[in-house]
Amino acid sequence: MARQVPLNRYRNIGIMAHIDAGKTTLTERILFYTGRIHRVGEVHEGAATMDWMEQERERGITITSAATTCSWRDHRINIIDTPGHVDFTVEVERSLRVLDGAIAVFCAVGGVEPQSETVWRQADKYTVPRIAFVNKMDRVGADFPNVLEMMRQRLGAKPVALQLPMMLAEQFQGVVDLVEMKAVTYHEENQGTTFDVHDIPRDVQGAADQAHHDLLEGVAEFDERLLDDYLHDRPCRPEDLMNAIRRGTLAGQIHPVLCGSAFKNKGIQKLLDAVVDFLPSPDDVLPVKGHDLQTFAHLERKPSDDEPFAALAFKIMTDPYVGKLTYFRVYSGRVVTGTTVFNAATGRNERIGRLVQMHANKRLEIEEVCTGDIAAGIGFKRVATGHTLCDPDHKLALESMHFPEPVVSVVIEPKSSADKDKLDDTLRRLAKDDPTFRITADAETGQVLIHTMGELHAEILLYRITNDFKVPATTGEPRVAYKETLTAAARAEEKTVVRAGERTLFGHVVVDLRPNRATLAPRFVQEVDPGLEKEMRRFLPAVKEGLLSAAGSGPIAGYPMVYLDVALVGGSVSAESDERAYSAAAVQAVRKACESARAELLEPQMRFEVTVPDTYVGDVINDLNRRGAEIGDMTTSGGAKILRGTAPLSKMFGYTTTLRSITQGRGQHTMEPHDFRPVPADEVKRRFGDFV
């Protein structure tokens, strides 16, 4: 089949921001102006197209990232609308991994808020070029220059304003286009579908000239002709200015900023123009990197239909009608329905039963996907988030994704013993959907624990279990997901010799455990000399599995260990060597090493931001101090104080209710995981005396 849209006319973008900055409202307007939908659905009415889950509509927030496709100026735009709540930050993480560009949305009043910082850092990690849209310019207190300054100070960004808001008696009227140097005003009577372009009003001209000069200064270095015109004070051509902005954006050196009001239908068409003009196509990004499964040699796949097929599965979703949907991004090649592809993570082939293009929770059957496409496959058996799908004759593994550790644990039980198997099956299905959701069993009580990113995350999961999957279940109070680590390095040697029938099973390892703050999850390191490595090669997978399995239970209270390198440094092989014996020796060696080194208990620290009216600042600070919080700084914004700092998660359960009580409902706060810190020794003895 011939490609319908040239690759250079693809735009794969995400929309990301802090909760309530207006991402979903913006996406709804984009779909409306591109003709993808014919009636705008409002978030506050529970009618937004992209918020299709019942809980999203009830709460007015985005919980799961939703994908859709639309067209603008003969370009195909694949959009992923991501959540803003910190409990669902994994949705942003896995979306940014497969996107080429992003729109960062900021509230014109709130500016750069905590989750804005988190998603910006995630985009930095994946070097995603982005443009910014300052939304809610119609609100009282909107301050466009302040948002630009906050982007510089808090994000380390290099914002360049492409527009200037036009205000009349503090009412947002439209924008000044600083590239074309024209004013744009929107017709409210037809939802902003038409607008007028006219000369800049006299009272705005001076500010517009200065802003235009600032724009030239910010982007001149990216275009030689523009730089020459700027240095010689000659008028610049708009096309040269556009080229310079595009080059700077693709290089990640500048971040174009536009403004408007999605709710009032102003500024969306110009934002779509900016997506087409400045954000990259798959052609503009570097070839995707991977490695050969046999030799581990570095491989690349260029963005071309003629290259071997390579795609990354970035999201798994259980659909009640079609079963498991696997979202994937195609980096190279093409594939049709019924094709067999290779799963690099499992080493098995998978058959693509059906291919669908997603529009929120609606599915459009398609026959083929090509380079640059974001689609979903039906029929995959063993594909999980982060797995590489590739041509069976040209195997490679792309870099996978890393997800944060859960910080809250909750006991979950079926309401009757008859529902136990159904609950177990449902939990397994949900764990495949969400890589930050873990399931374990308490060794002492036999109770099932679910591990989540926060209280809201646990609430949503319970709702899905009881309503979507119809499994009656109850949960206990949230618990802190503690971790354990070692304060010093330790070495242990273990020989295992056991009889199994007439056979003798032999295993011998020497293990080093070393603290390593650079990696959260325990990391296996193989450090035996080349000669011994050759002898032990077939036993190494069993040793690695045993070592990491043992590190999953610390010596204080059995919590998972973190910040640890688990190194195999020695051992021996005999005629009776067996994988089972090596695995058992590895487990015992880790336990012996833990006994000889001092362990410490860690608890998650949360980074918080509390916004509170001046009247209640003293009471709020006193309450935070009582909870063991460390307040880092306090700033003033719009007549309110903003407190930022860190606090132990164990002391912050139920803080929302307390804050509302102290401030008579006028205080707001956000929290996100920050790091893990040691629990004081006396606290450890008080809580876990039986284990120490």
GROMACS .gro file of C-alpha atoms in nm, residues 66-487:
model
  422
   66ALA     CA    1  -0.534   0.884   2.552
   67ALA     CA    2  -0.423   0.881   2.188
   68THR     CA    3  -0.590   1.033   1.885
   69THR     CA    4  -0.510   1.149   1.532
   70CYS     CA    5  -0.611   1.462   1.343
   71SER     CA    6  -0.503   1.667   1.040
   72TRP     CA    7  -0.395   2.029   1.002
   73ARG     CA    8  -0.257   2.195   0.687
   74ASP     CA    9  -0.221   1.851   0.521
   75HIS     CA   10  -0.012   1.725   0.814
   76ARG     CA   11  -0.103   1.421   1.022
   77ILE     CA   12  -0.083   1.495   1.394
   78ASN     CA   13  -0.078   1.202   1.638
   79ILE     CA   14  -0.161   1.337   1.984
   80ILE     CA   15  -0.128   1.182   2.329
   81ASP     CA   16  -0.310   1.371   2.606
   82THR     CA   17  -0.133   1.288   2.933
   83PRO     CA   18  -0.244   1.312   3.299
   84GLY     CA   19  -0.129   1.597   3.523
   85HIS     CA   20  -0.168   1.429   3.862
   86VAL     CA   21   0.161   1.305   4.006
   87ASP     CA   22   0.017   0.961   4.090
   88PHE     CA   23  -0.006   0.894   3.715
   89THR     CA   24   0.329   1.036   3.609
   90VAL     CA   25   0.416   0.700   3.450
   91GLU     CA   26   0.165   0.782   3.176
   92VAL     CA   27   0.371   1.089   3.089
   93GLU     CA   28   0.699   0.896   3.111
   94ARG     CA   29   0.604   0.623   2.866
   95SER     CA   30   0.435   0.869   2.629
   96LEU     CA   31   0.739   1.098   2.608
   97ARG     CA   32   0.957   0.794   2.537
   98VAL     CA   33   0.788   0.745   2.200
   99LEU     CA   34   0.698   1.103   2.101
  100ASP     CA   35   0.897   1.339   1.880
  101GLY     CA   36   0.772   1.668   2.026
  102ALA     CA   37   0.550   1.809   2.299
  103ILE     CA   38   0.331   2.102   2.397
  104ALA     CA   39   0.390   2.212   2.756
  105VAL     CA   40   0.079   2.387   2.889
  106PHE     CA   41   0.110   2.642   3.170
  107CYS     CA   42  -0.163   2.823   3.359
  108ALA     CA   43  -0.132   3.201   3.307
  109VAL     CA   44  -0.206   3.253   3.678
  110GLY     CA   45  -0.025   2.960   3.844
  111GLY     CA   46   0.271   2.958   3.603
  112VAL     CA   47   0.523   2.677   3.651
  113GLU     CA   48   0.364   2.444   3.908
  114PRO     CA   49   0.520   2.131   4.069
  115GLN     CA   50   0.404   1.875   3.817
  116SER     CA   51   0.503   2.114   3.537
  117GLU     CA   52   0.860   2.077   3.663
  118THR     CA   53   0.832   1.698   3.676
  119VAL     CA   54   0.706   1.657   3.319
  120TRP     CA   55   0.961   1.911   3.193
  121ARG     CA   56   1.242   1.706   3.348
  122GLN     CA   57   1.097   1.393   3.188
  123ALA     CA   58   1.101   1.566   2.848
  124ASP     CA   59   1.461   1.673   2.911
  125LYS     CA   60   1.554   1.309   2.981
  126TYR     CA   61   1.428   1.201   2.640
  127THR     CA   62   1.551   1.524   2.467
  128VAL     CA   63   1.202   1.599   2.337
  129PRO     CA   64   1.176   1.938   2.157
  130ARG     CA   65   0.879   2.133   2.289
  131ILE     CA   66   0.677   2.449   2.252
  132ALA     CA   67   0.486   2.612   2.538
  133PHE     CA   68   0.128   2.736   2.549
  134VAL     CA   69   0.030   2.976   2.827
  135ASN     CA   70  -0.336   2.891   2.880
  136LYS     CA   71  -0.616   3.064   3.075
  137MET     CA   72  -0.519   3.416   2.967
  138ASP     CA   73  -0.885   3.509   3.028
  139ARG     CA   74  -0.854   3.456   3.406
  140VAL     CA   75  -0.810   3.736   3.658
  141GLY     CA   76  -0.445   3.752   3.758
  142ALA     CA   77  -0.311   3.619   3.428
  143ASP     CA   78   0.052   3.728   3.394
  144PHE     CA   79   0.228   3.626   3.071
  145PRO     CA   80   0.571   3.782   3.149
  146ASN     CA   81   0.572   3.613   3.491
  147VAL     CA   82   0.523   3.270   3.331
  148LEU     CA   83   0.821   3.335   3.100
  149GLU     CA   84   1.035   3.432   3.399
  150MET     CA   85   0.923   3.124   3.596
  151MET     CA   86   1.019   2.905   3.298
  152ARG     CA   87   1.368   3.054   3.309
  153GLN     CA   88   1.409   3.033   3.685
  154ARG     CA   89   1.242   2.703   3.772
  155LEU     CA   90   1.291   2.500   3.455
  156GLY     CA   91   1.618   2.638   3.322
  157ALA     CA   92   1.432   2.684   2.991
  158LYS     CA   93   1.501   2.939   2.717
  159PRO     CA   94   1.154   3.071   2.635
  160VAL     CA   95   1.109   3.295   2.332
  161ALA     CA   96   0.768   3.461   2.304
  162LEU     CA   97   0.613   3.430   1.956
  163GLN     CA   98   0.304   3.617   2.069
  164LEU     CA   99   0.205   3.899   2.298
  165PRO     CA  100  -0.138   3.894   2.468
  166MET     CA  101  -0.368   4.190   2.394
  167MET     CA  102  -0.568   4.299   2.699
  168LEU     CA  103  -0.850   4.555   2.717
  169ALA     CA  104  -0.968   4.652   3.068
  170GLU     CA  105  -0.801   4.330   3.194
  171GLN     CA  106  -1.001   4.126   2.940
  172PHE     CA  107  -0.810   3.900   2.702
  173GLN     CA  108  -0.891   4.011   2.345
  174GLY     CA  109  -0.642   3.829   2.125
  175VAL     CA  110  -0.272   3.814   2.045
  176VAL     CA  111  -0.001   4.000   1.859
  177ASP     CA  112   0.183   3.767   1.620
  178LEU     CA  113   0.546   3.871   1.671
  179VAL     CA  114   0.665   3.689   1.358
  180GLU     CA  115   0.424   3.855   1.113
  181MET     CA  116   0.380   4.162   1.337
  182LYS     CA  117   0.002   4.151   1.305
  183ALA     CA  118  -0.280   4.147   1.561
  184VAL     CA  119  -0.521   3.852   1.577
  185THR     CA  120  -0.869   3.873   1.733
  186TYR     CA  121  -1.119   3.587   1.752
  187HIS     CA  122  -1.494   3.578   1.688
  188GLU     CA  123  -1.662   3.449   2.003
  189GLU     CA  124  -2.002   3.405   1.835
  190ASN     CA  125  -1.878   3.102   1.635
  191GLN     CA  126  -1.648   2.948   1.900
  192GLY     CA  127  -1.341   3.114   1.754
  193THR     CA  128  -1.354   2.921   1.427
  194THR     CA  129  -1.290   3.249   1.244
  195PHE     CA  130  -1.061   3.535   1.339
  196ASP     CA  131  -0.944   3.868   1.206
  197VAL     CA  132  -0.583   3.959   1.126
  198HIS     CA  133  -0.523   4.333   1.133
  199ASP     CA  134  -0.269   4.600   1.219
  200ILE     CA  135  -0.136   4.618   1.573
  201PRO     CA  136  -0.332   4.870   1.785
  202ARG     CA  137  -0.140   5.190   1.859
  203ASP     CA  138  -0.143   5.138   2.237
  204VAL     CA  139   0.023   4.797   2.198
  205GLN     CA  140   0.272   4.889   1.925
  206GLY     CA  141   0.557   4.990   2.158
  207ALA     CA  142   0.541   4.668   2.360
  208ALA     CA  143   0.511   4.465   2.039
  209ASP     CA  144   0.822   4.628   1.888
  210GLN     CA  145   1.024   4.551   2.202
  211ALA     CA  146   0.896   4.190   2.212
  212HIS     CA  147   0.979   4.148   1.841
  213HIS     CA  148   1.334   4.272   1.909
  214ASP     CA  149   1.366   4.024   2.200
  215LEU     CA  150   1.249   3.744   1.969
  216LEU     CA  151   1.510   3.834   1.706
  217GLU     CA  152   1.780   3.847   1.970
  218GLY     CA  153   1.679   3.504   2.100
  219VAL     CA  154   1.683   3.320   1.767
  220ALA     CA  155   1.926   3.512   1.540
  221GLU     CA  156   2.212   3.268   1.608
  222PHE     CA  157   2.020   2.986   1.437
  223ASP     CA  158   2.007   3.151   1.091
  224GLU     CA  159   2.302   3.326   0.922
  225ARG     CA  160   2.090   3.559   0.710
  226LEU     CA  161   1.876   3.656   1.007
  227LEU     CA  162   2.187   3.714   1.219
  228ASP     CA  163   2.334   3.939   0.952
  229ASP     CA  164   2.009   4.138   0.927
  230TYR     CA  165   1.990   4.167   1.304
  231LEU     CA  166   2.351   4.287   1.343
  232HIS     CA  167   2.304   4.548   1.068
  233ASP     CA  168   1.962   4.655   1.201
  234ARG     CA  169   1.784   4.557   0.879
  235PRO     CA  170   1.421   4.434   0.872
  236CYS     CA  171   1.404   4.054   0.875
  237ARG     CA  172   1.191   3.838   0.650
  238PRO     CA  173   0.925   3.631   0.834
  239GLU     CA  174   1.041   3.313   0.653
  240ASP     CA  175   1.397   3.361   0.782
  241LEU     CA  176   1.261   3.413   1.132
  242MET     CA  177   1.049   3.098   1.102
  243ASN     CA  178   1.349   2.894   0.986
  244ALA     CA  179   1.559   3.016   1.278
  245ILE     CA  180   1.285   2.935   1.531
  246ARG     CA  181   1.250   2.585   1.386
  247ARG     CA  182   1.624   2.515   1.398
  248GLY     CA  183   1.653   2.638   1.755
  249THR     CA  184   1.349   2.436   1.866
  250LEU     CA  185   1.470   2.112   1.707
  251ALA     CA  186   1.810   2.161   1.870
  252GLY     CA  187   1.641   2.206   2.208
  253GLN     CA  188   1.812   2.544   2.248
  254ILE     CA  189   1.495   2.754   2.259
  255HIS     CA  190   1.132   2.697   2.355
  256PRO     CA  191   0.876   2.900   2.155
  257VAL     CA  192   0.591   3.030   2.372
  258LEU     CA  193   0.238   3.108   2.257
  259CYS     CA  194  -0.064   3.214   2.458
  260GLY     CA  195  -0.442   3.196   2.455
  261SER     CA  196  -0.748   3.060   2.628
  262ALA     CA  197  -0.860   2.711   2.531
  263PHE     CA  198  -1.187   2.745   2.724
  264LYS     CA  199  -1.266   3.075   2.546
  265ASN     CA  200  -1.160   2.932   2.207
  266LYS     CA  201  -0.873   3.174   2.149
  267GLY     CA  202  -0.525   3.098   2.018
  268ILE     CA  203  -0.569   2.733   1.917
  269GLN     CA  204  -0.528   2.767   1.541
  270LYS     CA  205  -0.199   2.955   1.584
  271LEU     CA  206  -0.082   2.683   1.822
  272LEU     CA  207  -0.158   2.420   1.557
  273ASP     CA  208   0.040   2.625   1.306
  274ALA     CA  209   0.332   2.624   1.551
  275VAL     CA  210   0.311   2.244   1.588
  276VAL     CA  211   0.340   2.208   1.210
  277ASP     CA  212   0.604   2.480   1.166
  278PHE     CA  213   0.837   2.414   1.460
  279LEU     CA  214   0.801   2.064   1.607
  280PRO     CA  215   0.990   1.774   1.444
  281SER     CA  216   0.868   1.508   1.207
  282PRO     CA  217   1.009   1.154   1.245
  283ASP     CA  218   1.252   1.257   0.968
  284ASP     CA  219   1.398   1.529   1.191
  285VAL     CA  220   1.494   1.308   1.486
  286LEU     CA  221   1.801   1.089   1.514
  287PRO     CA  222   1.778   0.720   1.416
  288VAL     CA  223   1.651   0.508   1.703
  289LYS     CA  224   1.924   0.313   1.880
  290GLY     CA  225   1.921  -0.050   1.994
  291HIS     CA  226   2.149  -0.349   2.026
  292ASP     CA  227   2.188  -0.689   1.865
  293LEU     CA  228   2.040  -0.963   2.083
  294GLN     CA  229   2.331  -1.200   2.024
  295THR     CA  230   2.641  -0.980   2.015
  296PHE     CA  231   2.506  -0.672   2.202
  297ALA     CA  232   2.658  -0.460   1.922
  298HIS     CA  233   2.496  -0.120   1.877
  299LEU     CA  234   2.237  -0.099   1.599
  300GLU     CA  235   2.035   0.185   1.448
  301ARG     CA  236   1.709   0.203   1.258
  302LYS     CA  237   1.655   0.505   1.034
  303PRO     CA  238   1.301   0.646   1.008
  304SER     CA  239   1.219   0.485   0.674
  305ASP     CA  240   0.961   0.239   0.543
  306ASP     CA  241   1.245   0.058   0.363
  307GLU     CA  242   1.425  -0.028   0.690
  308PRO     CA  243   1.343  -0.351   0.882
  309PHE     CA  244   1.039  -0.321   1.108
  310ALA     CA  245   1.111  -0.193   1.461
  311ALA     CA  246   0.854  -0.067   1.713
  312LEU     CA  247   0.829  -0.009   2.086
  313ALA     CA  248   0.525  -0.113   2.292
  314PHE     CA  249   0.468   0.176   2.533
  315LYS     CA  250   0.127   0.108   2.685
  316ILE     CA  251  -0.091  -0.195   2.756
  317MET     CA  252  -0.462  -0.147   2.817
  318THR     CA  253  -0.729  -0.404   2.897
  319ASP     CA  254  -1.036  -0.335   2.684
  320PRO     CA  255  -1.360  -0.503   2.800
  321TYR     CA  256  -1.464  -0.568   2.438
  322VAL     CA  257  -1.148  -0.676   2.254
  323GLY     CA  258  -0.920  -0.786   2.539
  324LYS     CA  259  -0.563  -0.659   2.557
  325LEU     CA  260  -0.472  -0.355   2.348
  326THR     CA  261  -0.101  -0.297   2.293
  327TYR     CA  262  -0.009   0.060   2.196
  328PHE     CA  263   0.314   0.086   1.998
  329ARG     CA  264   0.519   0.341   1.808
  330VAL     CA  265   0.670   0.237   1.473
  331TYR     CA  266   1.026   0.365   1.435
  332SER     CA  267   1.108   0.196   1.104
  333GLY     CA  268   0.958  -0.031   0.843
  334ARG     CA  269   0.596  -0.127   0.795
  335VAL     CA  270   0.376  -0.419   0.893
  336VAL     CA  271   0.030  -0.544   0.794
  337THR     CA  272  -0.243  -0.729   0.982
  338GLY     CA  273  -0.169  -1.100   1.023
  339THR     CA  274   0.209  -1.051   1.019
  340THR     CA  275   0.434  -1.229   1.268
  341VAL     CA  276   0.679  -1.007   1.455
  342PHE     CA  277   0.952  -1.091   1.706
  343ASN     CA  278   0.934  -0.984   2.072
  344ALA     CA  279   1.293  -0.908   2.173
  345ALA     CA  280   1.212  -0.919   2.547
  346THR     CA  281   1.060  -1.269   2.550
  347GLY     CA  282   1.248  -1.418   2.255
  348ARG     CA  283   0.921  -1.535   2.100
  349ASN     CA  284   0.725  -1.453   1.790
  350GLU     CA  285   0.392  -1.272   1.817
  351ARG     CA  286   0.117  -1.260   1.558
  352ILE     CA  287  -0.066  -0.931   1.497
  353GLY     CA  288  -0.431  -1.032   1.488
  354ARG     CA  289  -0.573  -0.684   1.422
  355LEU     CA  290  -0.445  -0.328   1.395
  356VAL     CA  291  -0.647  -0.029   1.512
  357GLN     CA  292  -0.603   0.346   1.518
  358MET     CA  293  -0.723   0.489   1.848
  359HIS     CA  294  -0.941   0.794   1.910
  360ALA     CA  295  -0.962   0.799   2.293
  361ASN     CA  296  -1.145   0.468   2.358
  362LYS     CA  297  -1.284   0.432   2.005
  363ARG     CA  298  -1.110   0.204   1.754
  364LEU     CA  299  -1.076   0.232   1.376
  365GLU     CA  300  -0.966  -0.088   1.202
  366ILE     CA  301  -0.662  -0.041   0.974
  367GLU     CA  302  -0.470  -0.284   0.757
  368GLU     CA  303  -0.116  -0.148   0.784
  369VAL     CA  304   0.112   0.070   0.996
  370CYS     CA  305   0.419   0.252   0.867
  371THR     CA  306   0.716   0.442   1.004
  372GLY     CA  307   0.602   0.720   1.237
  373ASP     CA  308   0.262   0.567   1.315
  374ILE     CA  309   0.123   0.529   1.666
  375ALA     CA  310  -0.132   0.249   1.669
  376ALA     CA  311  -0.260  -0.040   1.879
  377GLY     CA  312  -0.240  -0.411   1.813
  378ILE     CA  313  -0.487  -0.680   1.916
  379GLY     CA  314  -0.377  -1.040   1.956
  380PHE     CA  315  -0.039  -1.005   2.127
  381LYS     CA  316   0.002  -1.269   2.400
  382ARG     CA  317   0.314  -1.181   2.599
  383VAL     CA  318   0.392  -0.818   2.514
  384ALA     CA  319   0.444  -0.577   2.806
  385THR     CA  320   0.531  -0.210   2.839
  386GLY     CA  321   0.882  -0.142   2.705
  387HIS     CA  322   0.906  -0.453   2.486
  388THR     CA  323   1.058  -0.423   2.138
  389LEU     CA  324   0.867  -0.563   1.841
  390CYS     CA  325   1.083  -0.622   1.534
  391ASP     CA  326   1.131  -0.811   1.210
  392PRO     CA  327   1.206  -1.180   1.292
  393ASP     CA  328   1.489  -1.171   1.036
  394HIS     CA  329   1.643  -0.849   1.170
  395LYS     CA  330   1.630  -0.877   1.547
  396LEU     CA  331   1.719  -0.593   1.783
  397ALA     CA  332   1.621  -0.461   2.125
  398LEU     CA  333   1.544  -0.092   2.168
  399GLU     CA  334   1.616   0.085   2.496
  400SER     CA  335   1.332   0.010   2.737
  401MET     CA  336   1.179   0.239   2.998
  402HIS     CA  337   1.246   0.284   3.370
  403PHE     CA  338   0.963   0.355   3.608
  404PRO     CA  339   0.952   0.501   3.960
  405GLU     CA  340   0.908   0.276   4.262
  406PRO     CA  341   0.563   0.269   4.432
  407VAL     CA  342   0.549   0.450   4.767
  408VAL     CA  343   0.215   0.334   4.910
  409SER     CA  344   0.100  -0.020   4.996
  410VAL     CA  345  -0.259  -0.129   5.058
  411VAL     CA  346  -0.398  -0.467   5.168
  412ILE     CA  347  -0.669  -0.589   4.931
  413GLU     CA  348  -0.907  -0.878   4.994
  414PRO     CA  349  -1.205  -1.028   4.809
  415LYS     CA  350  -1.538  -0.994   4.988
  416SER     CA  351  -1.589  -1.368   4.964
  417SER     CA  352  -1.362  -1.667   4.911
  418ALA     CA  353  -1.549  -1.740   4.586
  419ASP     CA  354  -1.406  -1.419   4.435
  420LYS     CA  355  -1.041  -1.488   4.524
  421ASP     CA  356  -0.937  -1.637   4.189
  422LYS     CA  357  -1.119  -1.365   3.998
  423LEU     CA  358  -0.948  -1.095   4.206
  424ASP     CA  359  -0.605  -1.254   4.152
  425ASP     CA  360  -0.665  -1.262   3.776
  426THR     CA  361  -0.786  -0.900   3.772
  427LEU     CA  362  -0.483  -0.779   3.967
  428ARG     CA  363  -0.249  -0.954   3.726
  429ARG     CA  364  -0.424  -0.791   3.430
  430LEU     CA  365  -0.404  -0.446   3.588
  431ALA     CA  366  -0.035  -0.496   3.672
  432LYS     CA  367   0.031  -0.563   3.303
  433ASP     CA  368  -0.145  -0.236   3.216
  434ASP     CA  369   0.039  -0.025   3.473
  435PRO     CA  370   0.413  -0.081   3.540
  436THR     CA  371   0.400   0.128   3.861
  437PHE     CA  372   0.138  -0.105   4.011
  438ARG     CA  373   0.291  -0.405   4.190
  439ILE     CA  374   0.141  -0.704   4.371
  440THR     CA  375   0.307  -0.896   4.655
  441ALA     CA  376   0.199  -1.133   4.932
  442ASP     CA  377   0.285  -1.067   5.296
  443ALA     CA  378   0.500  -1.362   5.406
  444GLU     CA  379   0.373  -1.342   5.766
  445THR     CA  380  -0.003  -1.303   5.712
  446GLY     CA  381  -0.054  -1.427   5.358
  447GLN     CA  382  -0.243  -1.106   5.275
  448VAL     CA  383  -0.219  -0.963   4.923
  449LEU     CA  384  -0.060  -0.617   4.905
  450ILE     CA  385  -0.098  -0.377   4.615
  451HIS     CA  386   0.174  -0.113   4.576
  452THR     CA  387   0.082   0.219   4.415
  453MET     CA  388   0.215   0.570   4.353
  454GLY     CA  389  -0.026   0.734   4.598
  455GLU     CA  390  -0.365   0.732   4.764
  456LEU     CA  391  -0.551   0.848   4.451
  457HIS     CA  392  -0.377   0.581   4.244
  458ALA     CA  393  -0.501   0.316   4.492
  459GLU     CA  394  -0.855   0.462   4.486
  460ILE     CA  395  -0.871   0.449   4.106
  461LEU     CA  396  -0.743   0.091   4.096
  462LEU     CA  397  -1.002  -0.020   4.351
  463TYR     CA  398  -1.274   0.153   4.149
  464ARG     CA  399  -1.165  -0.030   3.833
  465ILE     CA  400  -1.156  -0.363   4.017
  466THR     CA  401  -1.505  -0.327   4.164
  467ASN     CA  402  -1.678  -0.146   3.875
  468ASP     CA  403  -1.499  -0.226   3.548
  469PHE     CA  404  -1.412  -0.587   3.635
  470LYS     CA  405  -1.708  -0.646   3.871
  471VAL     CA  406  -1.499  -0.806   4.148
  472PRO     CA  407  -1.625  -0.725   4.502
  473ALA     CA  408  -1.315  -0.629   4.705
  474THR     CA  409  -1.215  -0.424   5.007
  475THR     CA  410  -0.890  -0.249   5.098
  476GLY     CA  411  -0.721  -0.157   5.424
  477GLU     CA  412  -0.557   0.168   5.524
  478PRO     CA  413  -0.264   0.283   5.306
  479ARG     CA  414   0.082   0.189   5.432
  480VAL     CA  415   0.421   0.335   5.356
  481ALA     CA  416   0.631   0.130   5.111
  482TYR     CA  417   0.957   0.122   5.308
  483LYS     CA  418   1.288   0.015   5.153
  484GLU     CA  419   1.614  -0.115   5.302
  485THR     CA  420   1.978  -0.062   5.210
  486LEU     CA  421   2.330  -0.124   5.341
  487THR     CA  422   2.553   0.147   5.484
   0.00000   0.00000   0.00000
